[in-house]
PDB file of C-alpha atoms (C1' of nucleotides) in Angstrom:
ATOM      1  CA  VAL A  24      29.688 -17.361  10.142  1.00  0.00           C
ATOM      2  CA  ILE A  25      30.030 -19.430   7.061  1.00  0.00           C
ATOM      3  CA  ALA A  26      31.492 -22.252   8.787  1.00  0.00           C
ATOM      4  CA  PHE A  27      29.049 -22.239  11.364  1.00  0.00           C
ATOM      5  CA  LEU A  28      26.051 -22.372   8.631  1.00  0.00           C
ATOM      6  CA  ASP A  29      27.894 -25.096   6.727  1.00  0.00           C
ATOM      7  CA  THR A  30      27.250 -27.264   9.810  1.00  0.00           C
ATOM      8  CA  GLN A  31      23.611 -26.492  10.286  1.00  0.00           C
ATOM      9  CA  PRO A  32      21.077 -28.818   8.819  1.00  0.00           C
ATOM     10  CA  CYS A  33      18.058 -26.610   8.844  1.00  0.00           C
ATOM     11  CA  CYS A  34      17.683 -23.012   9.001  1.00  0.00           C
ATOM     12  CA  VAL A  35      18.726 -20.560  11.867  1.00  0.00           C
ATOM     13  CA  GLY A  36      17.989 -17.027  12.859  1.00  0.00           C
ATOM     14  CA  ALA A  37      20.707 -14.433  12.831  1.00  0.00           C
ATOM     15  CA  GLN A  38      20.649 -13.990  16.699  1.00  0.00           C
ATOM     16  CA  GLU A  39      20.889 -17.603  17.108  1.00  0.00           C
ATOM     17  CA  ILE A  40      23.822 -17.858  14.909  1.00  0.00           C
ATOM     18  CA  HIS A  41      25.284 -14.770  17.263  1.00  0.00           C
ATOM     19  CA  ASP A  42      24.710 -16.579  20.432  1.00  0.00           C
ATOM     20  CA  GLN A  43      26.242 -19.832  19.199  1.00  0.00           C
ATOM     21  CA  LEU A  44      29.210 -18.312  18.040  1.00  0.00           C
ATOM     22  CA  ARG A  45      29.719 -16.251  21.093  1.00  0.00           C
ATOM     23  CA  GLY A  46      29.171 -19.119  23.140  1.00  0.00           C
ATOM     24  CA  ARG A  47      31.920 -20.896  21.501  1.00  0.00           C
ATOM     25  CA  GLY A  48      34.225 -17.902  22.374  1.00  0.00           C
ATOM     26  CA  GLU A  49      34.392 -16.196  18.831  1.00  0.00           C
ATOM     27  CA  PRO A  50      33.857 -12.351  19.557  1.00  0.00           C
ATOM     28  CA  VAL A  51      31.685 -11.590  16.577  1.00  0.00           C
ATOM     29  CA  GLY A  52      29.330  -8.775  16.594  1.00  0.00           C
ATOM     30  CA  LEU A  53      25.390  -9.136  15.846  1.00  0.00           C
ATOM     31  CA  ALA A  54      25.918  -6.385  13.052  1.00  0.00           C
ATOM     32  CA  SER A  55      28.300  -8.410  11.267  1.00  0.00           C
ATOM     33  CA  VAL A  56      26.512 -11.686  11.326  1.00  0.00           C
ATOM     34  CA  TYR A  57      23.749  -9.630   9.671  1.00  0.00           C
ATOM     35  CA  ARG A  58      26.111  -8.247   7.159  1.00  0.00           C
ATOM     36  CA  VAL A  59      27.695 -11.406   6.356  1.00  0.00           C
ATOM     37  CA  LEU A  60      24.153 -12.940   5.906  1.00  0.00           C
ATOM     38  CA  GLU A  61      22.907 -10.142   3.676  1.00  0.00           C
ATOM     39  CA  THR A  62      26.063 -10.725   1.409  1.00  0.00           C
ATOM     40  CA  LEU A  63      25.566 -14.451   1.026  1.00  0.00           C
ATOM     41  CA  ALA A  64      21.972 -14.186   0.548  1.00  0.00           C
ATOM     42  CA  GLN A  65      22.509 -11.607  -2.431  1.00  0.00           C
ATOM     43  CA  GLN A  66      24.724 -14.012  -3.971  1.00  0.00           C
ATOM     44  CA  GLY A  67      22.387 -16.885  -3.837  1.00  0.00           C
ATOM     45  CA  LEU A  68      24.668 -18.769  -1.270  1.00  0.00           C
ATOM     46  CA  VAL A  69      22.066 -18.697   1.509  1.00  0.00           C
ATOM     47  CA  GLN A  70      18.416 -18.662   1.350  1.00  0.00           C
ATOM     48  CA  ARG A  71      16.268 -16.527   3.435  1.00  0.00           C
ATOM     49  CA  LEU A  72      13.249 -17.796   5.087  1.00  0.00           C
ATOM     50  CA  ASP A  73      10.415 -16.316   6.838  1.00  0.00           C
ATOM     51  CA  LEU A  74       8.296 -18.811   8.918  1.00  0.00           C
ATOM     52  CA  GLY A  75       5.989 -16.407  10.333  1.00  0.00           C
ATOM     53  CA  ASP A  76       7.256 -15.535  13.891  1.00  0.00           C
ATOM     54  CA  GLY A  77       8.800 -12.354  12.808  1.00  0.00           C
ATOM     55  CA  VAL A  78      12.298 -13.870  12.797  1.00  0.00           C
ATOM     56  CA  THR A  79      14.182 -14.114   9.492  1.00  0.00           C
ATOM     57  CA  ARG A  80      16.011 -17.287   9.134  1.00  0.00           C
ATOM     58  CA  PHE A  81      18.724 -18.409   7.018  1.00  0.00           C
ATOM     59  CA  GLU A  82      20.182 -21.733   5.692  1.00  0.00           C
ATOM     60  CA  PRO A  83      22.618 -22.757   3.024  1.00  0.00           C
ATOM     61  CA  ALA A  84      21.529 -23.075  -0.365  1.00  0.00           C
ATOM     62  CA  ARG A  85      22.497 -26.510  -1.007  1.00  0.00           C
ATOM     63  CA  THR A  86      22.152 -27.792  -4.412  1.00  0.00           C
ATOM     64  CA  GLY A  87      20.126 -31.037  -5.002  1.00  0.00           C
ATOM     65  CA  GLU A  88      20.445 -33.742  -2.527  1.00  0.00           C
ATOM     66  CA  ASP A  89      19.737 -31.688   0.539  1.00  0.00           C
ATOM     67  CA  HIS A  90      16.845 -29.507  -0.648  1.00  0.00           C
ATOM     68  CA  HIS A  91      14.100 -29.559   1.514  1.00  0.00           C
ATOM     69  CA  HIS A  92      10.897 -27.636   2.612  1.00  0.00           C
ATOM     70  CA  HIS A  93       9.300 -26.891   6.239  1.00  0.00           C
ATOM     71  CA  LEU A  94       6.766 -27.792   8.406  1.00  0.00           C
ATOM     72  CA  VAL A  95       6.054 -25.408  11.504  1.00  0.00           C
ATOM     73  CA  CYS A  96       3.986 -26.349  14.606  1.00  0.00           C
ATOM     74  CA  ASP A  97       1.733 -23.657  15.645  1.00  0.00           C
ATOM     75  CA  GLY A  98       1.283 -25.357  19.011  1.00  0.00           C
ATOM     76  CA  CYS A  99       5.036 -25.372  20.167  1.00  0.00           C
ATOM     77  CA  GLY A 100       6.665 -23.782  17.317  1.00  0.00           C
ATOM     78  CA  LYS A 101       8.960 -26.834  16.246  1.00  0.00           C
ATOM     79  CA  VAL A 102      10.176 -26.556  12.966  1.00  0.00           C
ATOM     80  CA  GLU A 103      10.882 -29.951  10.812  1.00  0.00           C
ATOM     81  CA  SER A 104      11.724 -30.495   7.472  1.00  0.00           C
ATOM     82  CA  PHE A 105      10.626 -32.716   4.591  1.00  0.00           C
ATOM     83  CA  ALA A 106      11.607 -33.490   1.084  1.00  0.00           C
ATOM     84  CA  ASP A 107       9.388 -34.892  -1.866  1.00  0.00           C
ATOM     85  CA  ALA A 108      10.573 -35.638  -5.210  1.00  0.00           C
ATOM     86  CA  ARG A 109       7.099 -35.364  -6.810  1.00  0.00           C
ATOM     87  CA  LEU A 110       6.571 -31.837  -5.199  1.00  0.00           C
ATOM     88  CA  GLU A 111       9.837 -30.515  -6.706  1.00  0.00           C
ATOM     89  CA  THR A 112       8.974 -32.001 -10.095  1.00  0.00           C
ATOM     90  CA  VAL A 113       5.205 -30.154  -9.949  1.00  0.00           C
ATOM     91  CA  ILE A 114       6.855 -26.981  -8.702  1.00  0.00           C
ATOM     92  CA  ARG A 115       9.707 -26.953 -11.464  1.00  0.00           C
ATOM     93  CA  ASP A 116       6.839 -27.113 -13.828  1.00  0.00           C
ATOM     94  CA  VAL A 117       5.002 -24.419 -12.357  1.00  0.00           C
ATOM     95  CA  GLU A 118       8.164 -22.253 -12.657  1.00  0.00           C
ATOM     96  CA  GLN A 119       8.556 -22.677 -16.347  1.00  0.00           C
ATOM     97  CA  ARG A 120       4.986 -21.842 -17.049  1.00  0.00           C
ATOM     98  CA  SER A 121       5.198 -18.452 -14.966  1.00  0.00           C
ATOM     99  CA  GLY A 122       7.121 -16.342 -17.323  1.00  0.00           C
ATOM    100  CA  TYR A 123       9.553 -15.772 -14.224  1.00  0.00           C
ATOM    101  CA  ASP A 124      13.129 -16.415 -13.985  1.00  0.00           C
ATOM    102  CA  VAL A 125      12.538 -18.320 -10.645  1.00  0.00           C
ATOM    103  CA  ALA A 126      15.615 -17.996  -8.334  1.00  0.00           C
ATOM    104  CA  ALA A 127      14.115 -19.849  -5.450  1.00  0.00           C
ATOM    105  CA  HIS A 128      10.825 -21.474  -4.074  1.00  0.00           C
ATOM    106  CA  ASP A 129       9.780 -22.433  -0.727  1.00  0.00           C
ATOM    107  CA  VAL A 130       6.978 -24.459   0.543  1.00  0.00           C
ATOM    108  CA  LEU A 131       5.553 -23.848   4.292  1.00  0.00           C
ATOM    109  CA  LEU A 132       3.265 -26.199   5.832  1.00  0.00           C
ATOM    110  CA  ARG A 133       2.036 -25.081   9.441  1.00  0.00           C
ATOM    111  CA  GLY A 134      -0.316 -27.004  11.592  1.00  0.00           C
ATOM    112  CA  ALA A 135      -0.236 -29.129  14.851  1.00  0.00           C
ATOM    113  CA  CYS A 136       2.530 -31.610  15.363  1.00  0.00           C
ATOM    114  CA  GLY A 137       1.954 -35.017  16.787  1.00  0.00           C
ATOM    115  CA  ALA A 138       2.458 -34.089  20.271  1.00  0.00           C
ATOM    116  CA  CYS A 139       0.377 -30.901  19.994  1.00  0.00           C
ATOM    117  CA  ARG A 140      -2.582 -32.549  18.230  1.00  0.00           C
TER     118      ARG A 140
ATOM    119  CA  VAL B  12     -11.575  -4.090   8.100  1.00  0.00           C
ATOM    120  CA  ILE B  13     -13.612  -7.411   7.351  1.00  0.00           C
ATOM    121  CA  ALA B  14     -15.442  -5.853   4.580  1.00  0.00           C
ATOM    122  CA  PHE B  15     -12.113  -4.256   3.042  1.00  0.00           C
ATOM    123  CA  LEU B  16     -10.437  -7.618   3.141  1.00  0.00           C
ATOM    124  CA  ASP B  17     -13.134  -9.257   1.397  1.00  0.00           C
ATOM    125  CA  THR B  18     -12.666  -7.131  -1.491  1.00  0.00           C
ATOM    126  CA  GLN B  19      -9.011  -7.941  -1.702  1.00  0.00           C
ATOM    127  CA  PRO B  20      -8.159 -10.277  -4.433  1.00  0.00           C
ATOM    128  CA  CYS B  21      -4.746 -10.905  -2.843  1.00  0.00           C
ATOM    129  CA  CYS B  22      -2.806 -10.444   0.105  1.00  0.00           C
ATOM    130  CA  VAL B  23      -2.379  -6.954   1.660  1.00  0.00           C
ATOM    131  CA  GLY B  24      -0.221  -5.700   4.510  1.00  0.00           C
ATOM    132  CA  ALA B  25      -1.752  -4.067   7.761  1.00  0.00           C
ATOM    133  CA  GLN B  26      -0.415  -0.547   7.230  1.00  0.00           C
ATOM    134  CA  GLU B  27      -2.003  -0.792   3.813  1.00  0.00           C
ATOM    135  CA  ILE B  28      -5.293  -1.667   5.033  1.00  0.00           C
ATOM    136  CA  HIS B  29      -5.225   1.266   7.623  1.00  0.00           C
ATOM    137  CA  ASP B  30      -4.202   3.651   4.965  1.00  0.00           C
ATOM    138  CA  GLN B  31      -6.784   2.630   2.462  1.00  0.00           C
ATOM    139  CA  LEU B  32      -9.543   2.753   5.275  1.00  0.00           C
ATOM    140  CA  ARG B  33      -8.366   6.094   6.465  1.00  0.00           C
ATOM    141  CA  GLY B  34      -8.383   7.128   2.805  1.00  0.00           C
ATOM    142  CA  ARG B  35     -12.009   6.360   2.606  1.00  0.00           C
ATOM    143  CA  GLY B  36     -12.866   8.413   5.609  1.00  0.00           C
ATOM    144  CA  GLU B  37     -13.051   5.313   8.093  1.00  0.00           C
ATOM    145  CA  PRO B  38     -11.591   6.856  11.436  1.00  0.00           C
ATOM    146  CA  VAL B  39      -9.953   3.494  12.343  1.00  0.00           C
ATOM    147  CA  GLY B  40      -6.610   3.144  14.456  1.00  0.00           C
ATOM    148  CA  LEU B  41      -3.736   0.930  13.292  1.00  0.00           C
ATOM    149  CA  ALA B  42      -3.853  -0.993  16.459  1.00  0.00           C
ATOM    150  CA  SER B  43      -7.374  -1.849  15.764  1.00  0.00           C
ATOM    151  CA  VAL B  44      -6.620  -3.377  12.224  1.00  0.00           C
ATOM    152  CA  TYR B  45      -3.969  -5.448  13.919  1.00  0.00           C
ATOM    153  CA  ARG B  46      -6.095  -6.354  16.571  1.00  0.00           C
ATOM    154  CA  VAL B  47      -8.943  -7.648  13.980  1.00  0.00           C
ATOM    155  CA  LEU B  48      -6.277  -9.342  11.868  1.00  0.00           C
ATOM    156  CA  GLU B  49      -5.001 -11.323  14.814  1.00  0.00           C
ATOM    157  CA  THR B  50      -8.331 -12.692  15.723  1.00  0.00           C
ATOM    158  CA  LEU B  51      -9.370 -13.452  12.240  1.00  0.00           C
ATOM    159  CA  ALA B  52      -6.122 -15.223  11.930  1.00  0.00           C
ATOM    160  CA  GLN B  53      -6.579 -16.968  14.919  1.00  0.00           C
ATOM    161  CA  GLN B  54      -9.867 -18.464  13.831  1.00  0.00           C
ATOM    162  CA  GLY B  55      -8.333 -19.418  10.589  1.00  0.00           C
ATOM    163  CA  LEU B  56     -10.588 -16.749   8.643  1.00  0.00           C
ATOM    164  CA  VAL B  57      -7.401 -14.990   7.158  1.00  0.00           C
ATOM    165  CA  GLN B  58      -4.259 -16.561   6.232  1.00  0.00           C
ATOM    166  CA  ARG B  59      -0.965 -14.765   7.586  1.00  0.00           C
ATOM    167  CA  LEU B  60       1.706 -14.548   4.758  1.00  0.00           C
ATOM    168  CA  ASP B  61       5.314 -13.562   4.971  1.00  0.00           C
ATOM    169  CA  LEU B  62       6.856 -12.527   1.625  1.00  0.00           C
ATOM    170  CA  GLY B  63      10.243 -11.625   2.952  1.00  0.00           C
ATOM    171  CA  ASP B  64      10.087  -8.141   2.875  1.00  0.00           C
ATOM    172  CA  GLY B  65       9.462  -7.949   6.552  1.00  0.00           C
ATOM    173  CA  VAL B  66       5.979  -6.796   6.214  1.00  0.00           C
ATOM    174  CA  THR B  67       3.279  -9.593   7.262  1.00  0.00           C
ATOM    175  CA  ARG B  68       0.466  -9.712   4.820  1.00  0.00           C
ATOM    176  CA  PHE B  69      -3.103 -11.082   5.204  1.00  0.00           C
ATOM    177  CA  GLU B  70      -5.569 -12.558   2.891  1.00  0.00           C
ATOM    178  CA  PRO B  71      -9.170 -14.037   3.161  1.00  0.00           C
ATOM    179  CA  ALA B  72      -8.810 -17.862   3.684  1.00  0.00           C
ATOM    180  CA  ARG B  73     -11.206 -18.556   0.910  1.00  0.00           C
ATOM    181  CA  THR B  74     -11.932 -21.996   0.411  1.00  0.00           C
ATOM    182  CA  GLY B  75     -11.389 -24.138  -2.721  1.00  0.00           C
ATOM    183  CA  GLU B  76     -11.865 -21.960  -5.900  1.00  0.00           C
ATOM    184  CA  ASP B  77     -10.087 -19.036  -4.993  1.00  0.00           C
ATOM    185  CA  HIS B  78      -6.968 -20.594  -3.366  1.00  0.00           C
ATOM    186  CA  HIS B  79      -3.631 -19.849  -4.745  1.00  0.00           C
ATOM    187  CA  HIS B  80      -0.042 -19.115  -4.162  1.00  0.00           C
ATOM    188  CA  HIS B  81       2.638 -16.205  -4.580  1.00  0.00           C
ATOM    189  CA  LEU B  82       5.190 -15.449  -7.063  1.00  0.00           C
ATOM    190  CA  VAL B  83       7.277 -12.322  -5.972  1.00  0.00           C
ATOM    191  CA  CYS B  84       9.535 -10.366  -8.127  1.00  0.00           C
ATOM    192  CA  ASP B  85      13.027  -9.732  -6.617  1.00  0.00           C
ATOM    193  CA  GLY B  86      13.573  -6.681  -8.998  1.00  0.00           C
ATOM    194  CA  CYS B  87      10.576  -4.652  -8.652  1.00  0.00           C
ATOM    195  CA  GLY B  88       8.694  -6.064  -5.619  1.00  0.00           C
ATOM    196  CA  LYS B  89       5.783  -6.859  -7.764  1.00  0.00           C
ATOM    197  CA  VAL B  90       3.338 -10.013  -6.362  1.00  0.00           C
ATOM    198  CA  GLU B  91       1.573 -12.039  -8.583  1.00  0.00           C
ATOM    199  CA  SER B  92      -0.443 -15.179  -7.632  1.00  0.00           C
ATOM    200  CA  PHE B  93      -1.009 -18.523  -9.237  1.00  0.00           C
ATOM    201  CA  ALA B  94      -3.062 -21.835  -8.995  1.00  0.00           C
ATOM    202  CA  ASP B  95      -2.278 -25.252  -9.939  1.00  0.00           C
ATOM    203  CA  ALA B  96      -4.366 -28.105  -9.345  1.00  0.00           C
ATOM    204  CA  ARG B  97      -1.534 -30.855  -9.527  1.00  0.00           C
ATOM    205  CA  LEU B  98       0.394 -28.819  -7.003  1.00  0.00           C
ATOM    206  CA  GLU B  99      -2.450 -28.863  -4.463  1.00  0.00           C
ATOM    207  CA  THR B 100      -2.906 -32.598  -5.073  1.00  0.00           C
ATOM    208  CA  VAL B 101       0.812 -33.339  -4.348  1.00  0.00           C
ATOM    209  CA  ILE B 102       0.831 -31.117  -1.229  1.00  0.00           C
ATOM    210  CA  ARG B 103      -2.035 -32.671   0.157  1.00  0.00           C
ATOM    211  CA  ASP B 104      -0.449 -35.869  -0.183  1.00  0.00           C
ATOM    212  CA  VAL B 105       2.711 -34.733   1.591  1.00  0.00           C
ATOM    213  CA  GLU B 106       0.562 -33.197   4.323  1.00  0.00           C
ATOM    214  CA  GLN B 107      -1.197 -36.552   5.036  1.00  0.00           C
ATOM    215  CA  ARG B 108       2.208 -38.203   5.302  1.00  0.00           C
ATOM    216  CA  SER B 109       3.665 -35.649   7.709  1.00  0.00           C
ATOM    217  CA  GLY B 110       1.907 -36.781  10.931  1.00  0.00           C
ATOM    218  CA  TYR B 111       1.022 -33.242  11.353  1.00  0.00           C
ATOM    219  CA  ASP B 112      -2.639 -31.775  11.345  1.00  0.00           C
ATOM    220  CA  VAL B 113      -1.924 -29.351   8.742  1.00  0.00           C
ATOM    221  CA  ALA B 114      -3.766 -26.246   9.083  1.00  0.00           C
ATOM    222  CA  ALA B 115      -2.488 -24.134   6.227  1.00  0.00           C
ATOM    223  CA  HIS B 116       0.188 -24.283   3.711  1.00  0.00           C
ATOM    224  CA  ASP B 117       1.891 -21.827   1.302  1.00  0.00           C
ATOM    225  CA  VAL B 118       4.180 -21.896  -1.817  1.00  0.00           C
ATOM    226  CA  LEU B 119       6.366 -19.023  -2.458  1.00  0.00           C
ATOM    227  CA  LEU B 120       8.301 -18.385  -5.823  1.00  0.00           C
ATOM    228  CA  ARG B 121      10.717 -15.743  -6.158  1.00  0.00           C
ATOM    229  CA  GLY B 122      12.814 -14.511  -9.022  1.00  0.00           C
ATOM    230  CA  ALA B 123      12.874 -11.844 -11.797  1.00  0.00           C
ATOM    231  CA  CYS B 124       9.350 -11.039 -13.562  1.00  0.00           C
ATOM    232  CA  GLY B 125       9.378 -10.796 -17.438  1.00  0.00           C
ATOM    233  CA  ALA B 126       9.883  -7.108 -17.288  1.00  0.00           C
ATOM    234  CA  CYS B 127      13.025  -7.110 -14.965  1.00  0.00           C
ATOM    235  CA  ARG B 128      14.698 -10.299 -16.423  1.00  0.00           C
TER     236      ARG B 128
ATOM    237  C1'  DG C   2     -23.127   0.199  36.239  1.00  0.00           C
ATOM    238  C1'  DT C   3     -20.506  -3.704  33.893  1.00  0.00           C
ATOM    239  C1'  DA C   4     -18.282  -5.414  30.117  1.00  0.00           C
ATOM    240  C1'  DC C   5     -16.342  -4.521  25.844  1.00  0.00           C
ATOM    241  C1'  DT C   6     -14.061  -1.916  22.169  1.00  0.00           C
ATOM    242  C1'  DT C   7     -11.687   1.983  20.550  1.00  0.00           C
ATOM    243  C1'  DG C   8      -7.461   4.726  19.272  1.00  0.00           C
ATOM    244  C1'  DC C   9      -3.392   6.861  20.728  1.00  0.00           C
ATOM    245  C1'  DA C  10       1.207   6.665  22.689  1.00  0.00           C
ATOM    246  C1'  DA C  11       4.649   3.952  24.535  1.00  0.00           C
ATOM    247  C1'  DA C  12       6.831  -0.031  24.479  1.00  0.00           C
ATOM    248  C1'  DT C  13       8.913  -4.064  22.257  1.00  0.00           C
ATOM    249  C1'  DA C  14      11.664  -7.031  19.048  1.00  0.00           C
ATOM    250  C1'  DC C  15      14.078  -7.723  14.786  1.00  0.00           C
ATOM    251  C1'  DT C  16      17.068  -5.565  11.634  1.00  0.00           C
ATOM    252  C1'  DT C  17      20.051  -2.070   9.551  1.00  0.00           C
ATOM    253  C1'  DT C  18      23.276   2.033   9.768  1.00  0.00           C
ATOM    254  C1'  DG C  19      26.672   5.623  11.310  1.00  0.00           C
ATOM    255  C1'  DC C  20      31.128   5.805  12.867  1.00  0.00           C
ATOM    256  C1'  DA C  21      35.503   5.319  15.130  1.00  0.00           C
ATOM    257  C1'  DG C  22      39.070   2.314  15.438  1.00  0.00           C
ATOM    258  C1'  DG C  23      41.552  -1.609  13.614  1.00  0.00           C
ATOM    259  C1'  DT C  24      43.811  -4.603   9.822  1.00  0.00           C
ATOM    260  C1'  DA C  25      45.759  -5.405   5.482  1.00  0.00           C
ATOM    261  C1'  DT C  26      48.067  -4.259   1.240  1.00  0.00           C
TER     262       DT C  26
ATOM    263  C1'  DA D  14      48.519   6.034   3.142  1.00  0.00           C
ATOM    264  C1'  DT D  15      44.167   3.824   1.106  1.00  0.00           C
ATOM    265  C1'  DA D  16      40.708   0.921   1.302  1.00  0.00           C
ATOM    266  C1'  DC D  17      38.381  -2.321   3.652  1.00  0.00           C
ATOM    267  C1'  DC D  18      36.276  -4.733   7.861  1.00  0.00           C
ATOM    268  C1'  DT D  19      34.792  -4.951  12.609  1.00  0.00           C
ATOM    269  C1'  DG D  20      31.953  -4.224  16.750  1.00  0.00           C
ATOM    270  C1'  DC D  21      29.381  -1.131  19.256  1.00  0.00           C
ATOM    271  C1'  DA D  22      25.615   1.920  19.808  1.00  0.00           C
ATOM    272  C1'  DA D  23      22.057   4.459  17.903  1.00  0.00           C
ATOM    273  C1'  DA D  24      18.383   4.643  14.643  1.00  0.00           C
ATOM    274  C1'  DG D  25      14.720   2.640  11.951  1.00  0.00           C
ATOM    275  C1'  DT D  26      10.909  -0.355  11.189  1.00  0.00           C
ATOM    276  C1'  DA D  27       6.987  -3.333  12.096  1.00  0.00           C
ATOM    277  C1'  DT D  28       4.023  -5.046  15.480  1.00  0.00           C
ATOM    278  C1'  DT D  29       2.157  -5.145  20.190  1.00  0.00           C
ATOM    279  C1'  DT D  30       0.531  -3.691  24.425  1.00  0.00           C
ATOM    280  C1'  DG D  31      -1.228  -0.278  28.313  1.00  0.00           C
ATOM    281  C1'  DC D  32      -4.553   2.641  29.313  1.00  0.00           C
ATOM    282  C1'  DA D  33      -8.115   6.113  29.561  1.00  0.00           C
ATOM    283  C1'  DA D  34     -12.201   7.346  27.178  1.00  0.00           C
ATOM    284  C1'  DG D  35     -16.203   5.792  24.629  1.00  0.00           C
ATOM    285  C1'  DT D  36     -20.240   2.550  23.552  1.00  0.00           C
ATOM    286  C1'  DA D  37     -23.593  -0.938  24.364  1.00  0.00           C
ATOM    287  C1'  DC D  38     -26.687  -3.322  27.040  1.00  0.00           C
TER     288       DC D  38
END
DNA sequence: GTACTTGCAAATACTTTGCAGGTAT
DNA sequence: ATACCTGCAAAGTATTTGCAAGTAC
């Protein structure tokens, strides 16, 4: 599961991970996938993500260069990612003023993609 | 349901709405609550929100002055809201460059609140 | 009467847990 | 032998849907 996650550029759901691993011959159970993800999430190694479709997704919590956020198309369900340095700066600023010890942040944009407009 | 939502300063879950309405004597069914929320969400009158605990929350999509985002405490589950004008400006900018017709955006910060640190 | 709305109960979908069998030390 | 890990099946939870009864026009 860890090796698979590491090859993923963006977020994936537990069932998707399970199907992919099964597809390549790994006899792993769905419960084990969830258990691994739970452990990794607790340690902050993967980030939990909820895109609003009822499926919890996970992605490696890469530091720095690969940090990104998500754009979801309400029409076709497509998920894209984007990154913006100014956005990160402003968020870091908000975090510092919040009084919280912020462990993670997430920005979600939803709307119609170019094809669905 | 609409009247109740209108009195809510921040997001609430469907079951919570149901319990509250029942508590004040309204004999409404849980399914109807979900149906109303679904309709309102489709029309863009309420915003769907996923805070990561498996419960979908809803809040009135108020224009302008009441627009805010959320801070969730991983320790005690407390949810707070915050607003930041600079953040909105930067997000609007990202939205325009995205190629999407963005209908809604959401920023979620999670970490330890002052008491839980 | 027709069309729409309602609440209940059943169904669905995702996630978590119990447990028996297996592996490593 | 002890402690841990695994997969399957069952349980749990949140949400959606089918349907019969009720309401409005």
